Tab-separated table of C-alpha atoms in Angstrom:
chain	number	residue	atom	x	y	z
A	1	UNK	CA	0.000	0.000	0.000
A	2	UNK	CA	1.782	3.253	-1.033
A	3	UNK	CA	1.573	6.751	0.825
A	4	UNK	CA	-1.172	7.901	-0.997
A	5	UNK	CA	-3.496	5.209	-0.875
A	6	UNK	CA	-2.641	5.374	3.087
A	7	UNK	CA	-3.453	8.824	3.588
A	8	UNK	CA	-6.643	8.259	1.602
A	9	UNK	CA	-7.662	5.139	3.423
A	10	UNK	CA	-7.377	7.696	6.766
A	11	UNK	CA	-9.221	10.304	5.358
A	12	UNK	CA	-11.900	7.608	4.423
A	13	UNK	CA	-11.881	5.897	7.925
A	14	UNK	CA	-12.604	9.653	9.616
A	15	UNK	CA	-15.603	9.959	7.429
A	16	UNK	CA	-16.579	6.133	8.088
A	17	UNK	CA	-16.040	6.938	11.946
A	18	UNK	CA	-18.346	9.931	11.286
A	19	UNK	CA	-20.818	8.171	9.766
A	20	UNK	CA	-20.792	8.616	6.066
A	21	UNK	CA	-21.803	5.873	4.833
A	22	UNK	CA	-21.431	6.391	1.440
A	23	UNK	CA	-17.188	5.562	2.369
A	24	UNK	CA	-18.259	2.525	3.373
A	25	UNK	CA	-17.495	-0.083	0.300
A	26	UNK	CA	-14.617	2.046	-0.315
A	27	UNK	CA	-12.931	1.264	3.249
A	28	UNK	CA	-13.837	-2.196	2.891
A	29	UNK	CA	-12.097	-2.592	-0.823
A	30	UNK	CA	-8.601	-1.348	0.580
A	31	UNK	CA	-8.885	-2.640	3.954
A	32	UNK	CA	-9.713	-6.706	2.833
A	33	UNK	CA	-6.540	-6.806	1.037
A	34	UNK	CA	-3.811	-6.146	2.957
A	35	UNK	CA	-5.396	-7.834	6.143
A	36	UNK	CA	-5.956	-11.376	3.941
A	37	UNK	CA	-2.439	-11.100	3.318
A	38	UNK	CA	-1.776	-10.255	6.954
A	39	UNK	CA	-3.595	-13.022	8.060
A	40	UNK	CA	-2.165	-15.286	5.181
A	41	UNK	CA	1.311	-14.689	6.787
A	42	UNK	CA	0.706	-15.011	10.031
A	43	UNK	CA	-1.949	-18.338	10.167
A	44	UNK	CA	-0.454	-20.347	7.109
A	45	UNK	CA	-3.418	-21.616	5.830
A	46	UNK	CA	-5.922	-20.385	3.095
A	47	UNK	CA	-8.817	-20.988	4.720
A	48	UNK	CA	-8.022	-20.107	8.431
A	49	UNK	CA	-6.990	-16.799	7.138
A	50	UNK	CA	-10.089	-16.109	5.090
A	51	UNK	CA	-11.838	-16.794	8.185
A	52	UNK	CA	-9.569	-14.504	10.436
A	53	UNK	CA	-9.840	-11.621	7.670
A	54	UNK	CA	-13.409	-11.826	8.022
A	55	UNK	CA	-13.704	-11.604	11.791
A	56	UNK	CA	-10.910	-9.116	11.904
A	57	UNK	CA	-12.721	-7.000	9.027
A	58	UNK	CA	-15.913	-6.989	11.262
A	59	UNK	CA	-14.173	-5.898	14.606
A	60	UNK	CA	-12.266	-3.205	12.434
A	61	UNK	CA	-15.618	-1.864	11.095
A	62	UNK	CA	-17.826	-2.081	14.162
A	63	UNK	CA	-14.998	0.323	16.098
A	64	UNK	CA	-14.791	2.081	13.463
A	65	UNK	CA	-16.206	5.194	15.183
A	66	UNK	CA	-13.643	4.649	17.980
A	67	UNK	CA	-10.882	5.568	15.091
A	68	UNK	CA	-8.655	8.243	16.093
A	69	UNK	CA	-8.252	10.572	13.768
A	70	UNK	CA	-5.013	11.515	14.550
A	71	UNK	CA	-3.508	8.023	14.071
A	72	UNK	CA	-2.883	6.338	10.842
A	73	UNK	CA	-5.840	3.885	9.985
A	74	UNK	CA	-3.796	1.179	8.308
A	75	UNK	CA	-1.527	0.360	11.833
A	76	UNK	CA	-5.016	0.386	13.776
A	77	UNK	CA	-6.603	-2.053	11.717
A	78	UNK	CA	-3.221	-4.289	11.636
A	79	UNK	CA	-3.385	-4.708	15.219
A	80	UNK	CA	-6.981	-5.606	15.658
A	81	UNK	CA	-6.571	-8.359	12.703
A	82	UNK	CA	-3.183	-9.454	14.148
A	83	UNK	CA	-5.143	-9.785	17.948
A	84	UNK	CA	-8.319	-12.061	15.814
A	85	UNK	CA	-5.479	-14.182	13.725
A	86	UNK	CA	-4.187	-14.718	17.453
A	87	UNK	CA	-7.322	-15.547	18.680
A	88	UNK	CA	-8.537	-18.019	16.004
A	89	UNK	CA	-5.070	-19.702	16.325
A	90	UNK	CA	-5.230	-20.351	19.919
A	91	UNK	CA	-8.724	-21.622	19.437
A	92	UNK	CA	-7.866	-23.832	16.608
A	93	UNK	CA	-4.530	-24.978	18.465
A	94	UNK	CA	-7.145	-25.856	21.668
A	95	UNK	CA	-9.253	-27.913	19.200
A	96	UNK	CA	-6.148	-29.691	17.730
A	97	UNK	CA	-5.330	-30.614	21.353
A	98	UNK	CA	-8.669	-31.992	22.144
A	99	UNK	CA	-8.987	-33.783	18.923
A	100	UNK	CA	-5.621	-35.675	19.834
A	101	UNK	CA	-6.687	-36.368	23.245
A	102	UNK	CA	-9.606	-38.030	21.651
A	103	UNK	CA	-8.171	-39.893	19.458
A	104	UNK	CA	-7.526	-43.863	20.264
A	105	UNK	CA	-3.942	-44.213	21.770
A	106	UNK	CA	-1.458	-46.103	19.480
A	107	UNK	CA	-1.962	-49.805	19.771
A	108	UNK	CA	-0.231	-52.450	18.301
A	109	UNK	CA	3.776	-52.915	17.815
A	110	UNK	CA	4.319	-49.108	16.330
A	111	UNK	CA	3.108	-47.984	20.145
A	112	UNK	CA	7.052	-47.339	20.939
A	113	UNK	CA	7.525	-45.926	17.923
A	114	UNK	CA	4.485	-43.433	17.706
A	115	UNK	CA	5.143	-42.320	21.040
A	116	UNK	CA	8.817	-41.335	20.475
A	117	UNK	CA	7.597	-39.777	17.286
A	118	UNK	CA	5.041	-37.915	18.584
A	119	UNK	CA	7.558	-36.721	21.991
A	120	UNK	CA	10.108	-36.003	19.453
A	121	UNK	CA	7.314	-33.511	17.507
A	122	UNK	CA	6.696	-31.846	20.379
A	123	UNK	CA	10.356	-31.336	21.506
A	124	UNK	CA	10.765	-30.092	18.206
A	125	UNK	CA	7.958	-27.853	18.375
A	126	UNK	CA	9.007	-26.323	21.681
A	127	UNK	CA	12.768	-25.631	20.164
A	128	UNK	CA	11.017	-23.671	16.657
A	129	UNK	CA	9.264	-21.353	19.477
A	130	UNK	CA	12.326	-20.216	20.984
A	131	UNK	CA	13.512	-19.164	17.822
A	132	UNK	CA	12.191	-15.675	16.555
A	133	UNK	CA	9.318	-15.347	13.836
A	134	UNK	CA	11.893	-14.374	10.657
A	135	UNK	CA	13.989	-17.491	11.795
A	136	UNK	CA	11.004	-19.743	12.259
A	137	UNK	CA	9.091	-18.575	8.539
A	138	UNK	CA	12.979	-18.984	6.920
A	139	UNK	CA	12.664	-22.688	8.786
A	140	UNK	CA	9.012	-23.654	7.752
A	141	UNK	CA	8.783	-22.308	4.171
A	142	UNK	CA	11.857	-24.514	4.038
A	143	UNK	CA	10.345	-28.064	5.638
A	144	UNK	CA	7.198	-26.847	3.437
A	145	UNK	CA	9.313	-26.202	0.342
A	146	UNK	CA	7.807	-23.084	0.157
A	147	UNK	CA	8.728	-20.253	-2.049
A	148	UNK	CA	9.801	-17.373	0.529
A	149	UNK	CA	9.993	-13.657	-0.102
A	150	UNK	CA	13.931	-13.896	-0.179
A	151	UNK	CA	15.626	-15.951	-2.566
A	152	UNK	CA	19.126	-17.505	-3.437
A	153	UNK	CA	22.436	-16.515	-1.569
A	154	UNK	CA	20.080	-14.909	1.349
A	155	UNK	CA	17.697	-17.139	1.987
A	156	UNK	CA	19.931	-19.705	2.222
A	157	UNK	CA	22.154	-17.718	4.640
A	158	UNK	CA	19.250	-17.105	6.739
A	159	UNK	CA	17.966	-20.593	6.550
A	160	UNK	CA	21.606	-21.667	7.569
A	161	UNK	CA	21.585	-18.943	10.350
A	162	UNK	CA	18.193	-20.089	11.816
A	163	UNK	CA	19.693	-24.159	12.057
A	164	UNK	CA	21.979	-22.865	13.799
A	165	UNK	CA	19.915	-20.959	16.518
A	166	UNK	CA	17.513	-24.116	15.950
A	167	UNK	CA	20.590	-26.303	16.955
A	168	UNK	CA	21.209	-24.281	20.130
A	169	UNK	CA	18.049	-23.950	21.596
A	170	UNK	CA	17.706	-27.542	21.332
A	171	UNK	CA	20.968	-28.127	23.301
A	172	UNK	CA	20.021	-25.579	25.287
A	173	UNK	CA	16.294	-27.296	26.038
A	174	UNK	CA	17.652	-31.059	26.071
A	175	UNK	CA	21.222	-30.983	26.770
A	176	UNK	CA	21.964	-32.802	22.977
A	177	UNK	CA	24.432	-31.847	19.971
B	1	UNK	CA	-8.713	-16.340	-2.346
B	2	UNK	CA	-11.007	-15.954	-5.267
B	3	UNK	CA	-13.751	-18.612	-3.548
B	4	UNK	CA	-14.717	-15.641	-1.115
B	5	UNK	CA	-17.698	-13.748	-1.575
B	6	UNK	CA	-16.581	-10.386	-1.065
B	7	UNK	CA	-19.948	-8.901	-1.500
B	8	UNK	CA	-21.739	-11.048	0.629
B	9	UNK	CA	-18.507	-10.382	3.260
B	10	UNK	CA	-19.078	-6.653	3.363
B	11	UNK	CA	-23.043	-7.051	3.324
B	12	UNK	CA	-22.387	-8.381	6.710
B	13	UNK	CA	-19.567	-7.073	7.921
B	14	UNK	CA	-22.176	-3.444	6.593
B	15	UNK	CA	-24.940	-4.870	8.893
B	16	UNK	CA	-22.810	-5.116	12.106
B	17	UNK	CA	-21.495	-1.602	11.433
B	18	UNK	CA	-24.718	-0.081	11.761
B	19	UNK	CA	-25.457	-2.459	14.974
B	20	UNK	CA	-22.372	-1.337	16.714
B	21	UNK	CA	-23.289	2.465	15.563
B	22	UNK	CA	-27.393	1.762	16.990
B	23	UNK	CA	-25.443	0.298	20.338
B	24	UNK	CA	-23.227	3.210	20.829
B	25	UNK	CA	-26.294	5.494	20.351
B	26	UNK	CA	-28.198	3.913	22.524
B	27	UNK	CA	-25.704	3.779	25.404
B	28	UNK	CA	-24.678	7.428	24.516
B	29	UNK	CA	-27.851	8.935	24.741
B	30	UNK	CA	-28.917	6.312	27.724
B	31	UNK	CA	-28.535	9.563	30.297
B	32	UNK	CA	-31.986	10.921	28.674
B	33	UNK	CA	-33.676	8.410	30.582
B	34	UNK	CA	-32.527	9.530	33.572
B	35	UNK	CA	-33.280	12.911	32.933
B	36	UNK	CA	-36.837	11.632	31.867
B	37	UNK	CA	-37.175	9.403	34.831
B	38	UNK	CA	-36.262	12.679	36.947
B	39	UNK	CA	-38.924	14.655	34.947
B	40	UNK	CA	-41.551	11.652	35.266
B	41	UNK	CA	-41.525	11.347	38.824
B	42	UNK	CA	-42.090	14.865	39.454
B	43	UNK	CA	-44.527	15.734	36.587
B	44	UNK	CA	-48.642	16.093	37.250
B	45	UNK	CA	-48.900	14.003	34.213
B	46	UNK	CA	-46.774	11.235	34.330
B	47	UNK	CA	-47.737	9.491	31.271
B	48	UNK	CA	-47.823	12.890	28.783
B	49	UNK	CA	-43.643	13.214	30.060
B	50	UNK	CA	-43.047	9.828	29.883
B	51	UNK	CA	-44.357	9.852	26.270
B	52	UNK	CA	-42.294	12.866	25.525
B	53	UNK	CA	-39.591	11.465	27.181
B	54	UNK	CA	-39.653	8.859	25.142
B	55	UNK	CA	-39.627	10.704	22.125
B	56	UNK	CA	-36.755	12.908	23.170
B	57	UNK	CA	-35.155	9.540	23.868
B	58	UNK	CA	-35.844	7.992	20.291
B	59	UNK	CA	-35.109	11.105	18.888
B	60	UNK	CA	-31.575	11.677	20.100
B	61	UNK	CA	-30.472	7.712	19.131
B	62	UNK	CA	-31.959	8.451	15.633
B	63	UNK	CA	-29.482	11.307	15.617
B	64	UNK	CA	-26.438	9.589	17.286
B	65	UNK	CA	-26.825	6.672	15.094
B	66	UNK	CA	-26.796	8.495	11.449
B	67	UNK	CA	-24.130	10.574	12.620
B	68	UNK	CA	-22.233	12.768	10.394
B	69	UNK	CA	-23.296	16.600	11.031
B	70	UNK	CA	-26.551	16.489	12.756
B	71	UNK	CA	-24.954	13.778	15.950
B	72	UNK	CA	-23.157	17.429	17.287
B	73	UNK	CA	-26.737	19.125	17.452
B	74	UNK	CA	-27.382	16.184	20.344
B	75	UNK	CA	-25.647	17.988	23.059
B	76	UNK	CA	-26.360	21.301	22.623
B	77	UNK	CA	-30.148	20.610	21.860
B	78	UNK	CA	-30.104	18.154	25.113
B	79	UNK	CA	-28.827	21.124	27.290
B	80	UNK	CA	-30.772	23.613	25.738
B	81	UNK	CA	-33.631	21.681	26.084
B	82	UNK	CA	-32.958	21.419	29.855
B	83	UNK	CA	-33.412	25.101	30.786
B	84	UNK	CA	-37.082	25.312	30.140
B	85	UNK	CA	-37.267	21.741	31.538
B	86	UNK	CA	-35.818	22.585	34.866
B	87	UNK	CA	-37.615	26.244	35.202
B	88	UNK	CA	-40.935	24.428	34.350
B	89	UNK	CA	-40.414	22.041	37.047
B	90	UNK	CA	-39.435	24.236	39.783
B	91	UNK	CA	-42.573	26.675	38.948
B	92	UNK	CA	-44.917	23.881	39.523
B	93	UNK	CA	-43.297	22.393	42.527
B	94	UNK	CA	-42.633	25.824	44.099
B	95	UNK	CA	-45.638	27.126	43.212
B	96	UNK	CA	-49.410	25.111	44.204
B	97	UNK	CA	-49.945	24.656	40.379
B	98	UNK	CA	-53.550	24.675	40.693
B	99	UNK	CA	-55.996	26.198	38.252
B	100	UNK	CA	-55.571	29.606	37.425
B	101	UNK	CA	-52.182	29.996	39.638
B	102	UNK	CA	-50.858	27.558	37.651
B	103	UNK	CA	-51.644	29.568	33.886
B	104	UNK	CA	-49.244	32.452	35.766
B	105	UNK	CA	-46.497	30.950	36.483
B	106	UNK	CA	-45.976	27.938	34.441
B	107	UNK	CA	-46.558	28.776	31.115
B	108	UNK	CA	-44.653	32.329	31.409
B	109	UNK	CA	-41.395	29.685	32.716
B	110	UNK	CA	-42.027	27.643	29.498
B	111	UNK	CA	-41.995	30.751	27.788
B	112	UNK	CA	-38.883	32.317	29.139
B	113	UNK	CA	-37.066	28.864	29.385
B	114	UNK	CA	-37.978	28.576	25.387
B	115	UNK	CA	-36.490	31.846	24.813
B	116	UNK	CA	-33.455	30.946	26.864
B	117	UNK	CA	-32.866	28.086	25.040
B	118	UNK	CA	-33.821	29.116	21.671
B	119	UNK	CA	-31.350	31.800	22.214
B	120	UNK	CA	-28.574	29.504	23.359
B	121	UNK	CA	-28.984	27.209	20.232
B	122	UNK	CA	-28.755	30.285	18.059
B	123	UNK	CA	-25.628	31.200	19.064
B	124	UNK	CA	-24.047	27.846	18.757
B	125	UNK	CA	-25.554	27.415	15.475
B	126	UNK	CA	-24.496	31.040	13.822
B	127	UNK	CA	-20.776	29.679	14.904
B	128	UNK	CA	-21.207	26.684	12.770
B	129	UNK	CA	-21.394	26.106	8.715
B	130	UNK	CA	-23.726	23.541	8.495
B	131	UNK	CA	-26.679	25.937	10.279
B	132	UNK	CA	-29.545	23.775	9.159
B	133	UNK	CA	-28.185	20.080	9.482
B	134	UNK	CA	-27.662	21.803	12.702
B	135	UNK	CA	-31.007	24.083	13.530
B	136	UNK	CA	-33.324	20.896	12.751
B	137	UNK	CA	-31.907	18.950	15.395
B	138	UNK	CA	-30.588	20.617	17.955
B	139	UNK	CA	-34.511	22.443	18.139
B	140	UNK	CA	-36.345	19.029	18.345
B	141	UNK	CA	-34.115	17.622	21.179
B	142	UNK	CA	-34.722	21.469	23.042
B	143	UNK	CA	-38.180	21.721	22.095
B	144	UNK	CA	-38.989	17.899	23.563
B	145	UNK	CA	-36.540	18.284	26.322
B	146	UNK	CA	-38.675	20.718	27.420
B	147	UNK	CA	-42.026	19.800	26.545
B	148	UNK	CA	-41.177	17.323	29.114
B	149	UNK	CA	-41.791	19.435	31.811
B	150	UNK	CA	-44.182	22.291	29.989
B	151	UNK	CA	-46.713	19.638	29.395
B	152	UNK	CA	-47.746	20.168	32.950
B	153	UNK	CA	-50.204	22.603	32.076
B	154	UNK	CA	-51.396	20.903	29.277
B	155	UNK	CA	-50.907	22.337	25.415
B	156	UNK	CA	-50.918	25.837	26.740
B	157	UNK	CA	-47.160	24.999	28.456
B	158	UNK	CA	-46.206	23.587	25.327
B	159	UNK	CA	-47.153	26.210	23.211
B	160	UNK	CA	-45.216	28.931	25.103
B	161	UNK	CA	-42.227	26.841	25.201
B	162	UNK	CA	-42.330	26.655	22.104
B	163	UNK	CA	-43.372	30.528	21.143
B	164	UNK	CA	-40.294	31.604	23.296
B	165	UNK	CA	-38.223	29.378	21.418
B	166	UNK	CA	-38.983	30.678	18.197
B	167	UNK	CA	-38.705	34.414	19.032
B	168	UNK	CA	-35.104	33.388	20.476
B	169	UNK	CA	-33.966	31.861	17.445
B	170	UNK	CA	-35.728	34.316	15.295
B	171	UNK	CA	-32.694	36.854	15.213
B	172	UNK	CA	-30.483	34.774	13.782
B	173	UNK	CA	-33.186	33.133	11.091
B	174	UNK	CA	-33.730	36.860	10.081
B	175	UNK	CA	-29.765	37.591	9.820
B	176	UNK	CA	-29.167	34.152	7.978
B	177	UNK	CA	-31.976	35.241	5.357
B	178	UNK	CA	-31.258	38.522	5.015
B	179	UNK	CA	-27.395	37.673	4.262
B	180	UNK	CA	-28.777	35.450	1.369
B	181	UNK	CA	-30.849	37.844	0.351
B	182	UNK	CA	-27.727	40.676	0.109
């Protein structure tokens, strides 16, 4: 979103937060895109972030007459839809959980197995979240052989960079090389 | 994500604008009812000022809920409103409103309380652009503000509320037309 377009969606979101209506499809069209993509980056998934957009576009609007004039609209709306995609991801990591719990435990001769596998996910899970978010998206676009934003010579000095601090958290978290 | 129906999205997302907006208005304004209850419990007619009350009421979320120019004619209408509210009050309470005694004092304090507060509106709205989006308004909040309290001696109170409030504001009607006119 350049400067321009940012200093119109403002002017728009006073006269939304005023009450002119006739604003209204106007905020919507430049507010829905850069908050998908927001929520796009931050949840992963196509159709958690369509829902998170949504919800996020619907808080933004119904405060809309709390907007502060004063204050750049695009930031404001950011942080409401980065507090939903937070939201939806805790309650979507809560149903995971629940889910697992109810699923039958392993049985059989893989029971071992599973249950390493599954201790050794969420070891690894706990190291990724030391890490911080540029080292973990550089990490999961890579497992996900995802095309990042970066590419060549940097991303694969930042994917090296985040092993690294990968590496040591793990030692750090389970004393192993 | 071409499989989302943005127009459906902002349909709804359009509908729970204006919800928030009616709840804001109705909180907002909420205080009227207190002012009304006030005005009910010590009015002869209960039921005429808890009518108007509930007009003012209706009124003044209406206002608060479209927004734009006419939600800043709440306050000022509210407040002038007030002034021929209160005086109206205290002449019946303070004086036996009873027949005749009544015609003396209460209507001449609708009267004077309509000028009072037709005169206060004036003033705030020569200081503003938008004069009518703000005259309208702010004059049916005062006028049923008031009436609140005037309707203690029936249509006569009313009336000379609303008399006083026109000859108030009429300086400034005259001014406004005659600078057109020139």
């Amino acid at each position: 979103m350049d400067l321009r377009k940012e200093d119109s969606l403002d002017a728009l979101m006073a006269r939304l937060a005023e009450g002119d209506r006739s604003v209204f499809s106007a905020v919507f069209k430049q507010l829905w895109p850069p908050i998908e993509r927001l929520s796009m980056s931050l949840l992963k998934n196509q159709a958690d972030a369509a829902d998170a957009a949504q919800q996020a576009l619907t808080k933004i609007l119904e405060r809309a007459a709390d907007y502060d004039h004063s204050r750049p609209a695009l930031p404001w709306a950011f942080a409401i839809a980065a507090w939903e995609c937070r939201t939806l991801r805790r309650k979507l990591l809560r149903r995971r959980e629940v889910s697992d719990e109810g699923t039958a435990e392993p049985s059989g001769e893989n029971v071992q197995e599973e249950l390493v596998q599954r201790e050794l996910v969420q070891a690894a899970l706990s190291a990724l979240g030391e890490l911080s978010a540029n080292d973990r998206d550089a990490l999961v676009a890579t497992f996900w052989d995802e095309s990042a934003t970066v590419s060549g010579a940097t991303l694969r000095k930042r994917r090296e960079r985040a092993l690294t601090r990968l590496r040591e958290a793990w030692r750090r978290l389970y004393g192993l090389g | 994500m071409d499989s989302v129906d943005l127009t459906k999205i902002e349909r709804r997302v359009r509908l729970r604008y204006e919800w928030a907006r009616l709840r804001r208005a109705l909180l907002g304004f909420a205080p009227v009812l207190v002012i009304a209850a006030i005005a009910v419990a010590l009015a002869r007619h209960p039921s005429v000022t808890a009518g108007l009350g509930l007009g003012a009421f209706l009124f003044g979320v209406i206002l608060l809920w479209y927004g734009r120019d006419v939600r800043r004619a709440v306050l000022p209408g509210v407040a002038a409103g007030l002034v021929p509210l209160v005086l109206s009050l205290c002449a019946t309470h303070l004086h036996h409103c009873t027949g005749d005694g009544c015609m003396m004092v209460c209507v001449p304090a609708c009267a004077v309380g309509g000028l009072l507060a037709g005169i206060a509106v004036a003033v705030i709205a020569s200081h503003r652009r938008a004069m009518l989006t703000f005259l309208v308004p702010a004059s049916g909040l005062a006028l049923l503000t008031g009436a609140m309290g005037c309707a203690c001696v029936g249509y006569s109170g009313v009336v000379g509320l609303a008399v006083g409030y026109a000859v108030g504001l009429l300086p400034v009607l005259v001014r406004r037309v005659a600078r057109r006119g020139g």
